[in-house]
């Protein structure tokens, strides 16, 4: 695997991949501009020229990402989540890189993670939960990782990326996107004040994959310690045969997360037996009297409402919010 991906970078700037990356950005994007003020429509107006310039910079190793404009999205609990808005050219570049490196990491990810992964869904995650419950793992611990993206240790993430991506050009461009430096601009503060920023930028095309790369270390550690989990992004369900086992395994899981410099949101952690009711990813488990088994169930589409405070809502928000939200009550942040 390592030897085979040494030449991956050439695939990033191929005509086919850059064109596909543009259409992926265009399909998912809105008119929101990044730090350069160029909207999708403006970029498309000179599409051939813009892609050729980007291709030339990537091919010659001259590509440098523009600063990332950061805005804030107000959550229902009153707090704010920082959201990154990339320049259109950088969205295309990140999507092009994502298309190339995602299969490399997908081949190594644990089968117990379902969020931000192609061909996987919340329905599949709940079906997996139902299978485990039917095997006798009826005690559960439902928890989420607090401020997951912001808490990711970038140095450790760089090492995890380098372990799988041997192509130096690819690693160099990924490093440019993992810069922790930020420029803050606000009416209440002097403009262009440099401030430290931790973790991954939410809203960029690559961040969901990179978050999974980091959290895969947690998944693998749990597997090695025979701890059964089902993870969807930062939302985790731990399953065990007994209440005691659930508590013991949860304590071990907390230690693993601490080593990764991650914390659990204790106010949202719930221990329960499946018969007390299990809600996960917007779905539930119901007992089928005819078959004598537990089955996953989701509300009908017309009844289902995706809140950004649910795991499923957060997935959509993290992937698309950079292109759907702009402006901030507190001023903009620009990351360089």
Coordinates of C-alpha atoms in Angstrom, one line a residue:
X1 CA 0.0 0.0 0.0
X2 CA 2.7 2.5 1.0
X3 CA 4.8 1.9 -2.1
X4 CA 1.8 2.0 -4.4
X5 CA 0.7 5.5 -3.3
X6 CA 4.0 7.2 -3.9
X7 CA 2.8 8.5 -7.3
X8 CA -0.7 9.5 -6.2
X9 CA -0.1 13.3 -6.4
X10 CA -0.1 13.2 -10.2
X11 CA -3.7 11.9 -10.1
X12 CA -4.7 14.9 -8.1
X13 CA -4.3 17.4 -10.9
X14 CA -5.3 15.3 -13.8
X15 CA -7.9 16.8 -16.1
X16 CA -10.5 14.2 -15.2
X17 CA -10.1 14.6 -11.4
X18 CA -10.0 18.4 -11.4
X19 CA -13.2 18.4 -13.5
X20 CA -14.9 15.9 -11.3
X21 CA -13.8 17.9 -8.2
X22 CA -15.3 21.1 -9.6
X23 CA -18.7 19.4 -10.3
X24 CA -18.7 18.0 -6.8
X25 CA -18.1 21.4 -5.3
X26 CA -20.6 23.0 -7.6
X27 CA -23.3 20.5 -6.8
X28 CA -22.9 20.9 -3.1
X29 CA -22.1 24.5 -2.9
X30 CA -23.9 27.9 -2.8
X31 CA -22.8 31.4 -3.7
X32 CA -20.8 32.0 -0.4
X33 CA -17.3 33.2 -1.2
X34 CA -14.1 32.6 0.7
X35 CA -11.4 35.1 1.6
X36 CA -10.9 36.1 -2.0
X37 CA -14.5 37.2 -2.4
X38 CA -15.0 35.0 -5.5
X39 CA -18.4 33.2 -5.6
X40 CA -19.1 29.9 -7.4
X41 CA -20.8 31.7 -10.2
X42 CA -17.8 34.0 -10.7
X43 CA -15.5 31.0 -10.6
X44 CA -17.6 29.2 -13.2
X45 CA -17.7 32.2 -15.5
X46 CA -13.9 31.7 -16.1
X47 CA -13.9 28.0 -15.3
X48 CA -11.4 26.8 -17.9
X49 CA -8.9 29.5 -17.0
X50 CA -9.4 28.9 -13.2
X51 CA -8.9 25.2 -13.5
X52 CA -5.9 25.5 -15.7
X53 CA -4.2 27.9 -13.3
X54 CA -5.0 25.6 -10.4
X55 CA -3.7 22.6 -12.4
X56 CA -0.5 24.4 -13.3
X57 CA 0.2 25.5 -9.7
X58 CA -0.5 21.9 -8.4
X59 CA 1.7 20.3 -11.1
X60 CA 4.6 22.7 -10.4
X61 CA 4.3 22.5 -6.6
X62 CA 3.5 26.2 -6.5
X63 CA 0.0 25.9 -5.0
X64 CA -0.6 27.7 -1.8
X65 CA -4.1 27.8 -0.2
X66 CA -5.7 31.1 0.6
X67 CA -6.6 31.9 4.2
X68 CA -9.8 30.3 5.4
X69 CA -12.5 32.7 6.5
X70 CA -14.1 31.5 9.7
X71 CA -17.6 32.4 10.6
X72 CA -19.7 31.2 13.6
X73 CA -22.9 29.2 13.6
X74 CA -25.2 29.6 16.6
X75 CA -26.3 26.3 18.1
X76 CA -29.6 25.7 19.9
X77 CA -27.9 25.7 23.3
X78 CA -26.7 29.3 22.7
X79 CA -23.1 28.4 22.1
X80 CA -21.3 29.0 18.8
X81 CA -19.5 26.6 16.4
X82 CA -16.7 27.9 14.2
X83 CA -17.3 27.1 10.5
X84 CA -14.6 27.5 7.8
X85 CA -15.4 29.0 4.4
X86 CA -12.7 28.1 1.9
X87 CA -12.1 30.0 -1.4
X88 CA -13.7 28.1 -4.3
X89 CA -10.3 27.2 -5.8
X90 CA -9.3 25.7 -2.5
X91 CA -12.5 23.7 -2.2
X92 CA -11.8 22.3 -5.6
X93 CA -8.2 21.5 -4.7
X94 CA -9.3 19.8 -1.4
X95 CA -12.0 17.8 -3.2
X96 CA -9.4 16.7 -5.8
X97 CA -7.1 15.5 -3.1
X98 CA -10.0 13.9 -1.2
X99 CA -10.9 11.9 -4.3
X100 CA -7.4 10.5 -4.5
X101 CA -6.6 9.8 -0.8
X102 CA -10.0 8.6 0.5
X103 CA -9.6 5.1 -0.9
X104 CA -6.2 4.7 0.7
X105 CA -7.7 5.4 4.2
X106 CA -11.0 3.7 3.5
X107 CA -9.1 0.4 3.0
X108 CA -7.8 0.6 6.6
X109 CA -10.8 2.0 8.5
X110 CA -12.7 -0.2 11.0
X111 CA -16.0 -1.6 10.0
X112 CA -17.6 -0.1 13.1
X113 CA -17.4 3.5 11.9
X114 CA -20.2 4.8 9.7
X115 CA -20.1 8.6 9.5
X116 CA -18.4 10.6 6.7
X117 CA -17.8 7.5 4.8
X118 CA -18.9 6.7 1.2
X119 CA -21.4 3.9 0.9
X120 CA -22.3 4.0 4.6
X121 CA -25.3 5.5 6.3
X122 CA -27.1 5.9 9.7
X123 CA -29.4 3.1 8.7
X124 CA -26.5 0.8 8.2
X125 CA -25.1 1.8 11.6
X126 CA -28.4 1.1 13.3
X127 CA -28.7 -2.3 11.5
X128 CA -25.3 -3.1 12.9
X129 CA -26.4 -2.1 16.4
X130 CA -29.5 -4.4 16.0
X131 CA -27.2 -7.3 15.0
X132 CA -25.0 -6.8 18.1
X133 CA -28.1 -6.5 20.4
X134 CA -29.5 -9.7 19.0
X135 CA -26.1 -11.4 19.9
X136 CA -26.7 -10.5 23.5
X137 CA -25.0 -7.1 23.9
X138 CA -28.0 -5.5 25.5
X139 CA -26.3 -2.9 27.8
X140 CA -25.4 0.4 26.1
X141 CA -23.5 3.5 26.8
X142 CA -24.3 6.4 24.5
X143 CA -21.8 9.3 24.4
X144 CA -20.4 11.9 22.2
X145 CA -16.9 13.4 21.9
X146 CA -16.9 17.0 23.1
X147 CA -15.7 19.6 20.6
X148 CA -14.3 16.8 18.5
X149 CA -12.9 18.8 15.5
X150 CA -11.4 21.6 17.6
X151 CA -9.8 19.1 20.0
X152 CA -7.9 17.0 17.5
X153 CA -4.2 17.0 18.1
X154 CA -2.7 18.1 14.7
X155 CA 0.7 16.7 15.4
X156 CA -0.7 13.3 16.0
X157 CA -2.9 13.6 13.0
X158 CA 0.1 14.5 10.8
X159 CA 1.8 11.3 11.9
X160 CA -1.3 9.3 11.2
X161 CA -1.5 10.8 7.7
X162 CA 2.2 10.3 7.0
X163 CA 2.0 6.6 8.0
X164 CA -0.3 6.0 5.1
X165 CA 0.6 8.7 2.5
X166 CA 4.1 8.3 1.3
X167 CA 3.9 10.7 -1.6
X168 CA 5.9 13.8 -0.4
X169 CA 4.0 16.2 -2.6
X170 CA 0.7 15.0 -1.2
X171 CA 1.9 15.3 2.3
X172 CA 3.2 18.8 1.7
X173 CA -0.1 20.0 0.5
X174 CA -2.0 18.3 3.3
X175 CA 0.4 20.0 5.8
X176 CA -0.5 23.4 4.2
X177 CA -4.1 22.7 5.1
X178 CA -3.3 21.7 8.6
X179 CA -1.8 25.1 9.6
X180 CA -3.0 26.2 13.1
X181 CA -2.4 29.9 12.5
X182 CA -5.3 32.3 12.4
X183 CA -6.0 35.9 11.7
X184 CA -8.9 37.4 13.6
X185 CA -10.8 40.5 12.5
X186 CA -13.5 42.2 14.6
X187 CA -14.9 45.6 15.3
X188 CA -14.1 45.0 19.0
X189 CA -10.5 44.0 18.3
X190 CA -7.7 45.3 16.2
X191 CA -7.9 43.9 12.7
X192 CA -5.6 41.1 11.6
X193 CA -4.8 40.1 15.1
X194 CA -3.0 36.7 15.0
X195 CA -4.6 34.1 17.4
X196 CA -3.8 30.4 17.9
X197 CA -6.4 28.0 16.6
X198 CA -6.5 24.3 17.5
X199 CA -7.8 21.3 15.7
X200 CA -9.5 20.9 12.3
X201 CA -11.5 23.5 10.4
X202 CA -15.1 22.4 10.3
X203 CA -16.7 22.9 6.9
X204 CA -13.8 22.0 4.6
X205 CA -14.1 19.1 2.2
X206 CA -11.2 17.2 3.7
X207 CA -12.0 17.7 7.4
X208 CA -14.5 14.8 7.7
X209 CA -12.0 12.3 6.3
X210 CA -9.2 13.7 8.5
X211 CA -11.4 13.5 11.5
X212 CA -12.0 9.8 10.7
X213 CA -8.3 9.2 10.2
X214 CA -7.7 10.5 13.8
X215 CA -10.7 8.7 15.4
X216 CA -9.7 5.5 13.7
X217 CA -7.0 5.2 16.3
X218 CA -9.8 5.1 18.9
X219 CA -11.7 2.5 16.9
X220 CA -8.7 0.3 16.6
X221 CA -7.8 0.6 20.2
X222 CA -11.3 -0.5 21.2
X223 CA -11.2 -3.5 18.9
X224 CA -7.8 -4.6 20.3
X225 CA -9.4 -4.4 23.8
X226 CA -12.5 -6.3 22.7
X227 CA -14.7 -3.2 23.3
X228 CA -17.6 -3.2 21.0
X229 CA -18.6 0.3 19.7
X230 CA -20.5 1.7 16.8
X231 CA -19.3 5.2 15.8
X232 CA -20.9 7.8 13.6
X233 CA -18.5 10.8 13.5
X234 CA -18.2 12.0 17.1
X235 CA -21.3 10.1 18.2
X236 CA -20.5 6.7 19.9
X237 CA -22.6 3.8 21.1
X238 CA -20.8 1.2 23.3
X239 CA -22.5 -2.2 23.7
X240 CA -21.8 -4.9 26.3
X241 CA -23.3 -8.1 27.7
X242 CA -23.8 -6.8 31.2
X243 CA -24.0 -3.6 33.1
X244 CA -20.7 -4.2 34.8
X245 CA -19.0 -4.9 31.5
X246 CA -20.5 -1.7 30.1
X247 CA -19.1 0.4 32.9
X248 CA -15.7 -1.3 32.7
X249 CA -15.4 -0.9 29.0
X250 CA -16.6 2.7 29.1
X251 CA -13.8 3.5 31.7
X252 CA -11.2 2.0 29.3
X253 CA -12.7 3.9 26.4
X254 CA -12.3 7.1 28.3
X255 CA -8.6 6.4 28.9
X256 CA -8.1 5.8 25.2
X257 CA -9.8 9.1 24.4
X258 CA -7.7 10.9 27.0
X259 CA -4.5 9.6 25.3
X260 CA -5.9 11.2 22.1
X261 CA -6.6 14.4 24.0
X262 CA -10.3 14.0 23.5
X263 CA -13.1 14.3 26.1
X264 CA -16.6 13.0 26.4
X265 CA -19.5 15.2 27.0
X266 CA -20.6 13.9 30.4
X267 CA -23.9 15.7 30.4
X268 CA -25.0 13.7 27.3
X269 CA -23.7 10.3 28.4
X270 CA -26.4 7.7 29.0
X271 CA -26.1 4.2 30.4
X272 CA -29.2 2.0 29.6
X273 CA -30.4 -1.5 28.9
X274 CA -31.9 -1.8 25.4
X275 CA -35.3 -2.5 26.9
X276 CA -35.3 0.9 28.5
X277 CA -35.3 2.4 25.0
X278 CA -32.4 3.1 22.6
X279 CA -32.2 6.2 20.4
X280 CA -29.2 6.6 18.1
X281 CA -28.7 8.6 15.0
X282 CA -32.3 9.5 14.8
X283 CA -33.4 5.9 14.9
X284 CA -34.6 3.5 17.5
X285 CA -34.7 -0.3 18.2
X286 CA -38.0 -2.1 18.2
X287 CA -38.6 -5.7 19.2
X288 CA -40.3 -7.8 16.6
X289 CA -42.6 -10.3 18.3
X290 CA -42.9 -12.4 15.2
X291 CA -39.2 -13.0 14.7
X292 CA -38.2 -12.5 18.3
X293 CA -35.4 -10.1 17.3
X294 CA -34.6 -6.4 17.7
X295 CA -34.8 -4.4 14.5
X296 CA -33.8 -0.8 13.7
X297 CA -36.5 1.7 12.9
X298 CA -36.5 5.3 11.6
X299 CA -39.4 7.7 11.3
X300 CA -41.0 8.1 7.9
X301 CA -39.3 10.7 5.8
X302 CA -42.1 13.2 6.0
X303 CA -42.0 12.9 9.8
X304 CA -38.3 13.1 10.3
X305 CA -36.8 16.5 11.1
X306 CA -33.0 16.8 11.1
X307 CA -31.8 19.2 13.8
X308 CA -28.2 20.3 13.6
X309 CA -28.0 19.2 17.3
X310 CA -28.6 15.6 16.3
X311 CA -25.6 13.5 15.0
X312 CA -27.2 13.2 11.5
X313 CA -27.9 17.0 11.4
X314 CA -24.3 17.7 12.5
X315 CA -23.0 15.5 9.6
X316 CA -24.9 17.6 7.1
X317 CA -23.8 20.8 8.8
X318 CA -20.1 20.0 8.9
X319 CA -20.0 18.9 5.2
X320 CA -22.1 21.8 3.8
X321 CA -22.1 24.6 6.3
X322 CA -19.0 26.3 5.0
X323 CA -20.9 27.1 1.9
X324 CA -24.3 27.8 3.4
X325 CA -23.4 30.2 6.3
X326 CA -21.6 33.4 6.1
X327 CA -21.3 36.4 8.4
X328 CA -20.9 36.4 12.1
X329 CA -22.1 38.3 15.1
X330 CA -18.6 38.4 16.4
X331 CA -16.7 39.3 13.2
X332 CA -14.8 37.0 10.8
X333 CA -11.8 35.0 11.4
X334 CA -9.3 34.3 8.6
X335 CA -7.0 31.4 9.0
X336 CA -3.7 31.3 7.1

